[in-house]
Amino acid sequence: MASPIIHPAWLRTAHWINAIAVLLLITSGWRIYNASPFFDFSFPPELTLGGWLGGALQWHFFAMWLLFINGIFYLAINLFSGRLHRQFFPISPRAFLQDMAAALKGKLAHADPRKYNTVQKAAYLFVIADLILIVLSGLVLWKSVQFPLLRELLGGYEAARRVHFFAMSALVGFVAVHLVMVALVPRTLVAMIRGR
């Protein structure tokens, strides 16, 4: 008897497309940042994508549309199917603190991979909000004149650059923690590949 489906095909497809888009966006974004850094450091060229500013911008725009279209698809299915409410809510501060304490002690249960614990719920909701902020600040950087209200809400063009950078940094942090958790609970990777 086959084990039950943990992640349906549409979710696995959206996950892997997002993973590719985010990798392309981060590495090309680092190359773009290197062309005009606002901190006293640059990213090692070996970790960047594009080879030069023009190439990095082309990769960044390609990945931007990939993430945007896939993100709309993912959010629409989650909203209209009711999955967003079922999987990510409710979240209580008490349950979050209990699960976070258990996670820090290495004792967070993963008995049923179909149900997210409170830390997972908060992390996934955070990354959805962070990606939305990345898209909005990216719109200001890409088409500042066409989005004057958004530009002003973010504090101007230069402030939007910093918002974009720090939102990207938060995304890199999420990805790092996500990969560590996958390494600690490898069956989650199998489920995201096979669905079971």
C-alpha positions as protocol buffer text, in pm:
chain_id: "A"
residue {
  index: 1
  type: MET
  ca { x: 0 y: 0 z: 0 }
}
residue {
  index: 2
  type: ALA
  ca { x: 139 y: 337 z: -106 }
}
residue {
  index: 3
  type: SER
  ca { x: 210 y: 594 z: 161 }
}
residue {
  index: 4
  type: PRO
  ca { x: -17 y: 901 z: 159 }
}
residue {
  index: 5
  type: ILE
  ca { x: 70 y: 1211 z: -41 }
}
residue {
  index: 6
  type: ILE
  ca { x: 246 y: 1466 z: 179 }
}
residue {
  index: 7
  type: HIS
  ca { x: 310 y: 1732 z: -86 }
}
residue {
  index: 8
  type: PRO
  ca { x: 94 y: 1741 z: -401 }
}
residue {
  index: 9
  type: ALA
  ca { x: 265 y: 1781 z: -741 }
}
residue {
  index: 10
  type: TRP
  ca { x: 169 y: 2149 z: -776 }
}
residue {
  index: 11
  type: LEU
  ca { x: 333 y: 2230 z: -442 }
}
residue {
  index: 12
  type: ARG
  ca { x: 653 y: 2041 z: -523 }
}
residue {
  index: 13
  type: THR
  ca { x: 672 y: 2208 z: -864 }
}
residue {
  index: 14
  type: ALA
  ca { x: 620 y: 2555 z: -716 }
}
residue {
  index: 15
  type: HIS
  ca { x: 878 y: 2484 z: -443 }
}
residue {
  index: 16
  type: TRP
  ca { x: 1153 y: 2382 z: -688 }
}
residue {
  index: 17
  type: ILE
  ca { x: 1078 y: 2668 z: -929 }
}
residue {
  index: 18
  type: ASN
  ca { x: 1100 y: 2908 z: -633 }
}
residue {
  index: 19
  type: ALA
  ca { x: 1428 y: 2749 z: -523 }
}
residue {
  index: 20
  type: ILE
  ca { x: 1580 y: 2799 z: -870 }
}
residue {
  index: 21
  type: ALA
  ca { x: 1445 y: 3155 z: -900 }
}
residue {
  index: 22
  type: VAL
  ca { x: 1572 y: 3253 z: -555 }
}
residue {
  index: 23
  type: LEU
  ca { x: 1919 y: 3109 z: -626 }
}
residue {
  index: 24
  type: LEU
  ca { x: 1937 y: 3303 z: -955 }
}
residue {
  index: 25
  type: LEU
  ca { x: 1807 y: 3622 z: -793 }
}
residue {
  index: 26
  type: ILE
  ca { x: 2048 y: 3611 z: -500 }
}
residue {
  index: 27
  type: THR
  ca { x: 2360 y: 3536 z: -702 }
}
residue {
  index: 28
  type: SER
  ca { x: 2280 y: 3786 z: -980 }
}
residue {
  index: 29
  type: GLY
  ca { x: 2174 y: 4040 z: -716 }
}
residue {
  index: 30
  type: TRP
  ca { x: 2512 y: 4007 z: -548 }
}
residue {
  index: 31
  type: ARG
  ca { x: 2679 y: 4091 z: -881 }
}
residue {
  index: 32
  type: ILE
  ca { x: 2450 y: 4393 z: -921 }
}
residue {
  index: 33
  type: TYR
  ca { x: 2530 y: 4505 z: -567 }
}
residue {
  index: 34
  type: ASN
  ca { x: 2905 y: 4474 z: -641 }
}
residue {
  index: 35
  type: ALA
  ca { x: 2866 y: 4726 z: -925 }
}
residue {
  index: 36
  type: SER
  ca { x: 2753 y: 4992 z: -675 }
}
residue {
  index: 37
  type: PRO
  ca { x: 2804 y: 4875 z: -315 }
}
residue {
  index: 38
  type: PHE
  ca { x: 2682 y: 5087 z: -24 }
}
residue {
  index: 39
  type: PHE
  ca { x: 2875 y: 4895 z: 242 }
}
residue {
  index: 40
  type: ASP
  ca { x: 3251 y: 4844 z: 271 }
}
residue {
  index: 41
  type: PHE
  ca { x: 3243 y: 4495 z: 121 }
}
residue {
  index: 42
  type: SER
  ca { x: 3169 y: 4316 z: -202 }
}
residue {
  index: 43
  type: PHE
  ca { x: 3057 y: 3960 z: -264 }
}
residue {
  index: 44
  type: PRO
  ca { x: 3322 y: 3722 z: -400 }
}
residue {
  index: 45
  type: PRO
  ca { x: 3282 y: 3716 z: -781 }
}
residue {
  index: 46
  type: GLU
  ca { x: 3286 y: 3333 z: -773 }
}
residue {
  index: 47
  type: LEU
  ca { x: 2954 y: 3342 z: -582 }
}
residue {
  index: 48
  type: THR
  ca { x: 2785 y: 3580 z: -825 }
}
residue {
  index: 49
  type: LEU
  ca { x: 2603 y: 3525 z: -1153 }
}
residue {
  index: 50
  type: GLY
  ca { x: 2616 y: 3726 z: -1471 }
}
residue {
  index: 51
  type: GLY
  ca { x: 2984 y: 3796 z: -1522 }
}
residue {
  index: 52
  type: TRP
  ca { x: 2927 y: 4169 z: -1556 }
}
residue {
  index: 53
  type: LEU
  ca { x: 2653 y: 4417 z: -1464 }
}
residue {
  index: 54
  type: GLY
  ca { x: 2455 y: 4377 z: -1787 }
}
residue {
  index: 55
  type: GLY
  ca { x: 2462 y: 3999 z: -1766 }
}
residue {
  index: 56
  type: ALA
  ca { x: 2364 y: 4006 z: -1399 }
}
residue {
  index: 57
  type: LEU
  ca { x: 2070 y: 4235 z: -1477 }
}
residue {
  index: 58
  type: GLN
  ca { x: 1948 y: 3998 z: -1749 }
}
residue {
  index: 59
  type: TRP
  ca { x: 1961 y: 3700 z: -1512 }
}
residue {
  index: 60
  type: HIS
  ca { x: 1794 y: 3907 z: -1240 }
}
residue {
  index: 61
  type: PHE
  ca { x: 1504 y: 4014 z: -1463 }
}
residue {
  index: 62
  type: PHE
  ca { x: 1453 y: 3659 z: -1591 }
}
residue {
  index: 63
  type: ALA
  ca { x: 1447 y: 3518 z: -1237 }
}
residue {
  index: 64
  type: MET
  ca { x: 1228 y: 3806 z: -1117 }
}
residue {
  index: 65
  type: TRP
  ca { x: 953 y: 3711 z: -1364 }
}
residue {
  index: 66
  type: LEU
  ca { x: 995 y: 3344 z: -1282 }
}
residue {
  index: 67
  type: LEU
  ca { x: 952 y: 3414 z: -910 }
}
residue {
  index: 68
  type: PHE
  ca { x: 665 y: 3658 z: -966 }
}
residue {
  index: 69
  type: ILE
  ca { x: 459 y: 3428 z: -1190 }
}
residue {
  index: 70
  type: ASN
  ca { x: 529 y: 3121 z: -976 }
}
residue {
  index: 71
  type: GLY
  ca { x: 456 y: 3319 z: -657 }
}
residue {
  index: 72
  type: ILE
  ca { x: 116 y: 3431 z: -791 }
}
residue {
  index: 73
  type: PHE
  ca { x: 40 y: 3069 z: -884 }
}
residue {
  index: 74
  type: TYR
  ca { x: 146 y: 2943 z: -539 }
}
residue {
  index: 75
  type: LEU
  ca { x: -47 y: 3208 z: -346 }
}
residue {
  index: 76
  type: ALA
  ca { x: -360 y: 3171 z: -560 }
}
residue {
  index: 77
  type: ILE
  ca { x: -378 y: 2793 z: -508 }
}
residue {
  index: 78
  type: ASN
  ca { x: -310 y: 2830 z: -136 }
}
residue {
  index: 79
  type: LEU
  ca { x: -574 y: 3099 z: -95 }
}
residue {
  index: 80
  type: PHE
  ca { x: -851 y: 2947 z: -308 }
}
residue {
  index: 81
  type: SER
  ca { x: -803 y: 2591 z: -186 }
}
residue {
  index: 82
  type: GLY
  ca { x: -806 y: 2699 z: 179 }
}
residue {
  index: 83
  type: ARG
  ca { x: -460 y: 2546 z: 228 }
}
residue {
  index: 84
  type: LEU
  ca { x: -312 y: 2877 z: 348 }
}
residue {
  index: 85
  type: HIS
  ca { x: -552 y: 2889 z: 642 }
}
residue {
  index: 86
  type: ARG
  ca { x: -530 y: 2515 z: 717 }
}
residue {
  index: 87
  type: GLN
  ca { x: -151 y: 2487 z: 706 }
}
residue {
  index: 88
  type: PHE
  ca { x: -34 y: 2821 z: 848 }
}
residue {
  index: 89
  type: PHE
  ca { x: -295 y: 2917 z: 1105 }
}
residue {
  index: 90
  type: PRO
  ca { x: -354 y: 2950 z: 1391 }
}
residue {
  index: 91
  type: ILE
  ca { x: -25 y: 3066 z: 1540 }
}
residue {
  index: 92
  type: SER
  ca { x: -11 y: 3145 z: 1908 }
}
residue {
  index: 93
  type: PRO
  ca { x: 286 y: 3315 z: 2076 }
}
residue {
  index: 94
  type: ARG
  ca { x: 289 y: 3047 z: 2346 }
}
residue {
  index: 95
  type: ALA
  ca { x: 303 y: 2759 z: 2094 }
}
residue {
  index: 96
  type: PHE
  ca { x: 572 y: 2944 z: 1897 }
}
residue {
  index: 97
  type: LEU
  ca { x: 791 y: 2990 z: 2206 }
}
residue {
  index: 98
  type: GLN
  ca { x: 740 y: 2626 z: 2310 }
}
residue {
  index: 99
  type: ASP
  ca { x: 829 y: 2497 z: 1964 }
}
residue {
  index: 100
  type: MET
  ca { x: 1125 y: 2736 z: 1936 }
}
residue {
  index: 101
  type: ALA
  ca { x: 1260 y: 2616 z: 2273 }
}
residue {
  index: 102
  type: ALA
  ca { x: 1218 y: 2254 z: 2161 }
}
residue {
  index: 103
  type: ALA
  ca { x: 1393 y: 2333 z: 1830 }
}
residue {
  index: 104
  type: LEU
  ca { x: 1689 y: 2493 z: 2005 }
}
residue {
  index: 105
  type: LYS
  ca { x: 1723 y: 2182 z: 2222 }
}
residue {
  index: 106
  type: GLY
  ca { x: 1700 y: 1956 z: 1916 }
}
residue {
  index: 107
  type: LYS
  ca { x: 1374 y: 1807 z: 2042 }
}
residue {
  index: 108
  type: LEU
  ca { x: 1119 y: 1952 z: 1801 }
}
residue {
  index: 109
  type: ALA
  ca { x: 889 y: 1672 z: 1687 }
}
residue {
  index: 110
  type: HIS
  ca { x: 837 y: 1602 z: 1316 }
}
residue {
  index: 111
  type: ALA
  ca { x: 600 y: 1309 z: 1362 }
}
residue {
  index: 112
  type: ASP
  ca { x: 358 y: 1409 z: 1084 }
}
residue {
  index: 113
  type: PRO
  ca { x: 530 y: 1590 z: 794 }
}
residue {
  index: 114
  type: ARG
  ca { x: 187 y: 1689 z: 657 }
}
residue {
  index: 115
  type: LYS
  ca { x: 139 y: 1928 z: 951 }
}
residue {
  index: 116
  type: TYR
  ca { x: 368 y: 2222 z: 1019 }
}
residue {
  index: 117
  type: ASN
  ca { x: 478 y: 2301 z: 1372 }
}
residue {
  index: 118
  type: THR
  ca { x: 443 y: 2661 z: 1489 }
}
residue {
  index: 119
  type: VAL
  ca { x: 804 y: 2751 z: 1408 }
}
residue {
  index: 120
  type: GLN
  ca { x: 758 y: 2623 z: 1052 }
}
residue {
  index: 121
  type: LYS
  ca { x: 432 y: 2815 z: 1016 }
}
residue {
  index: 122
  type: ALA
  ca { x: 597 y: 3137 z: 1133 }
}
residue {
  index: 123
  type: ALA
  ca { x: 904 y: 3080 z: 913 }
}
residue {
  index: 124
  type: TYR
  ca { x: 699 y: 3014 z: 599 }
}
residue {
  index: 125
  type: LEU
  ca { x: 471 y: 3312 z: 661 }
}
residue {
  index: 126
  type: PHE
  ca { x: 782 y: 3525 z: 723 }
}
residue {
  index: 127
  type: VAL
  ca { x: 942 y: 3418 z: 395 }
}
residue {
  index: 128
  type: ILE
  ca { x: 620 y: 3488 z: 202 }
}
residue {
  index: 129
  type: ALA
  ca { x: 607 y: 3840 z: 352 }
}
residue {
  index: 130
  type: ASP
  ca { x: 981 y: 3885 z: 290 }
}
residue {
  index: 131
  type: LEU
  ca { x: 945 y: 3785 z: -75 }
}
residue {
  index: 132
  type: ILE
  ca { x: 660 y: 4032 z: -117 }
}
residue {
  index: 133
  type: LEU
  ca { x: 884 y: 4305 z: 31 }
}
residue {
  index: 134
  type: ILE
  ca { x: 1165 y: 4201 z: -204 }
}
residue {
  index: 135
  type: VAL
  ca { x: 930 y: 4226 z: -504 }
}
residue {
  index: 136
  type: LEU
  ca { x: 792 y: 4566 z: -398 }
}
residue {
  index: 137
  type: SER
  ca { x: 1135 y: 4716 z: -327 }
}
residue {
  index: 138
  type: GLY
  ca { x: 1264 y: 4559 z: -649 }
}
residue {
  index: 139
  type: LEU
  ca { x: 988 y: 4736 z: -844 }
}
residue {
  index: 140
  type: VAL
  ca { x: 1113 y: 5067 z: -705 }
}
residue {
  index: 141
  type: LEU
  ca { x: 1469 y: 4986 z: -810 }
}
residue {
  index: 142
  type: TRP
  ca { x: 1360 y: 4871 z: -1155 }
}
residue {
  index: 143
  type: LYS
  ca { x: 1094 y: 5132 z: -1239 }
}
residue {
  index: 144
  type: SER
  ca { x: 1132 y: 5408 z: -982 }
}
residue {
  index: 145
  type: VAL
  ca { x: 955 y: 5674 z: -1193 }
}
residue {
  index: 146
  type: GLN
  ca { x: 656 y: 5447 z: -1261 }
}
residue {
  index: 147
  type: PHE
  ca { x: 605 y: 5368 z: -890 }
}
residue {
  index: 148
  type: PRO
  ca { x: 644 y: 5705 z: -713 }
}
residue {
  index: 149
  type: LEU
  ca { x: 405 y: 5626 z: -426 }
}
residue {
  index: 150
  type: LEU
  ca { x: 576 y: 5295 z: -355 }
}
residue {
  index: 151
  type: ARG
  ca { x: 915 y: 5468 z: -376 }
}
residue {
  index: 152
  type: GLU
  ca { x: 807 y: 5728 z: -121 }
}
residue {
  index: 153
  type: LEU
  ca { x: 654 y: 5464 z: 109 }
}
residue {
  index: 154
  type: LEU
  ca { x: 993 y: 5291 z: 113 }
}
residue {
  index: 155
  type: GLY
  ca { x: 1173 y: 5619 z: 193 }
}
residue {
  index: 156
  type: GLY
  ca { x: 1308 y: 5700 z: -153 }
}
residue {
  index: 157
  type: TYR
  ca { x: 1525 y: 5519 z: -403 }
}
residue {
  index: 158
  type: GLU
  ca { x: 1835 y: 5479 z: -185 }
}
residue {
  index: 159
  type: ALA
  ca { x: 1627 y: 5360 z: 110 }
}
residue {
  index: 160
  type: ALA
  ca { x: 1455 y: 5109 z: -122 }
}
residue {
  index: 161
  type: ARG
  ca { x: 1802 y: 4975 z: -216 }
}
residue {
  index: 162
  type: ARG
  ca { x: 1872 y: 4909 z: 149 }
}
residue {
  index: 163
  type: VAL
  ca { x: 1528 y: 4757 z: 209 }
}
residue {
  index: 164
  type: HIS
  ca { x: 1590 y: 4527 z: -88 }
}
residue {
  index: 165
  type: PHE
  ca { x: 1935 y: 4434 z: 42 }
}
residue {
  index: 166
  type: PHE
  ca { x: 1821 y: 4358 z: 397 }
}
residue {
  index: 167
  type: ALA
  ca { x: 1515 y: 4167 z: 274 }
}
residue {
  index: 168
  type: MET
  ca { x: 1750 y: 3963 z: 52 }
}
residue {
  index: 169
  type: SER
  ca { x: 1977 y: 3905 z: 353 }
}
residue {
  index: 170
  type: ALA
  ca { x: 1677 y: 3779 z: 553 }
}
residue {
  index: 171
  type: LEU
  ca { x: 1592 y: 3545 z: 264 }
}
residue {
  index: 172
  type: VAL
  ca { x: 1949 y: 3410 z: 260 }
}
residue {
  index: 173
  type: GLY
  ca { x: 1919 y: 3352 z: 636 }
}
residue {
  index: 174
  type: PHE
  ca { x: 1591 y: 3166 z: 585 }
}
residue {
  index: 175
  type: VAL
  ca { x: 1745 y: 2949 z: 313 }
}
residue {
  index: 176
  type: ALA
  ca { x: 2044 y: 2867 z: 536 }
}
residue {
  index: 177
  type: VAL
  ca { x: 1821 y: 2762 z: 827 }
}
residue {
  index: 178
  type: HIS
  ca { x: 1592 y: 2573 z: 588 }
}
residue {
  index: 179
  type: LEU
  ca { x: 1888 y: 2374 z: 450 }
}
residue {
  index: 180
  type: VAL
  ca { x: 2013 y: 2294 z: 801 }
}
residue {
  index: 181
  type: MET
  ca { x: 1667 y: 2167 z: 898 }
}
residue {
  index: 182
  type: VAL
  ca { x: 1651 y: 1954 z: 582 }
}
residue {
  index: 183
  type: ALA
  ca { x: 1991 y: 1807 z: 672 }
}
residue {
  index: 184
  type: LEU
  ca { x: 1865 y: 1728 z: 1023 }
}
residue {
  index: 185
  type: VAL
  ca { x: 1538 y: 1575 z: 897 }
}
residue {
  index: 186
  type: PRO
  ca { x: 1630 y: 1434 z: 551 }
}
residue {
  index: 187
  type: ARG
  ca { x: 1294 y: 1265 z: 494 }
}
residue {
  index: 188
  type: THR
  ca { x: 1151 y: 1613 z: 432 }
}
residue {
  index: 189
  type: LEU
  ca { x: 1370 y: 1637 z: 119 }
}
residue {
  index: 190
  type: VAL
  ca { x: 1248 y: 1297 z: 0 }
}
residue {
  index: 191
  type: ALA
  ca { x: 888 y: 1410 z: 51 }
}
residue {
  index: 192
  type: MET
  ca { x: 954 y: 1731 z: -146 }
}
residue {
  index: 193
  type: ILE
  ca { x: 1094 y: 1524 z: -434 }
}
residue {
  index: 194
  type: ARG
  ca { x: 860 y: 1222 z: -436 }
}
residue {
  index: 195
  type: GLY
  ca { x: 557 y: 1374 z: -267 }
}
residue {
  index: 196
  type: ARG
  ca { x: 536 y: 1082 z: -21 }
}
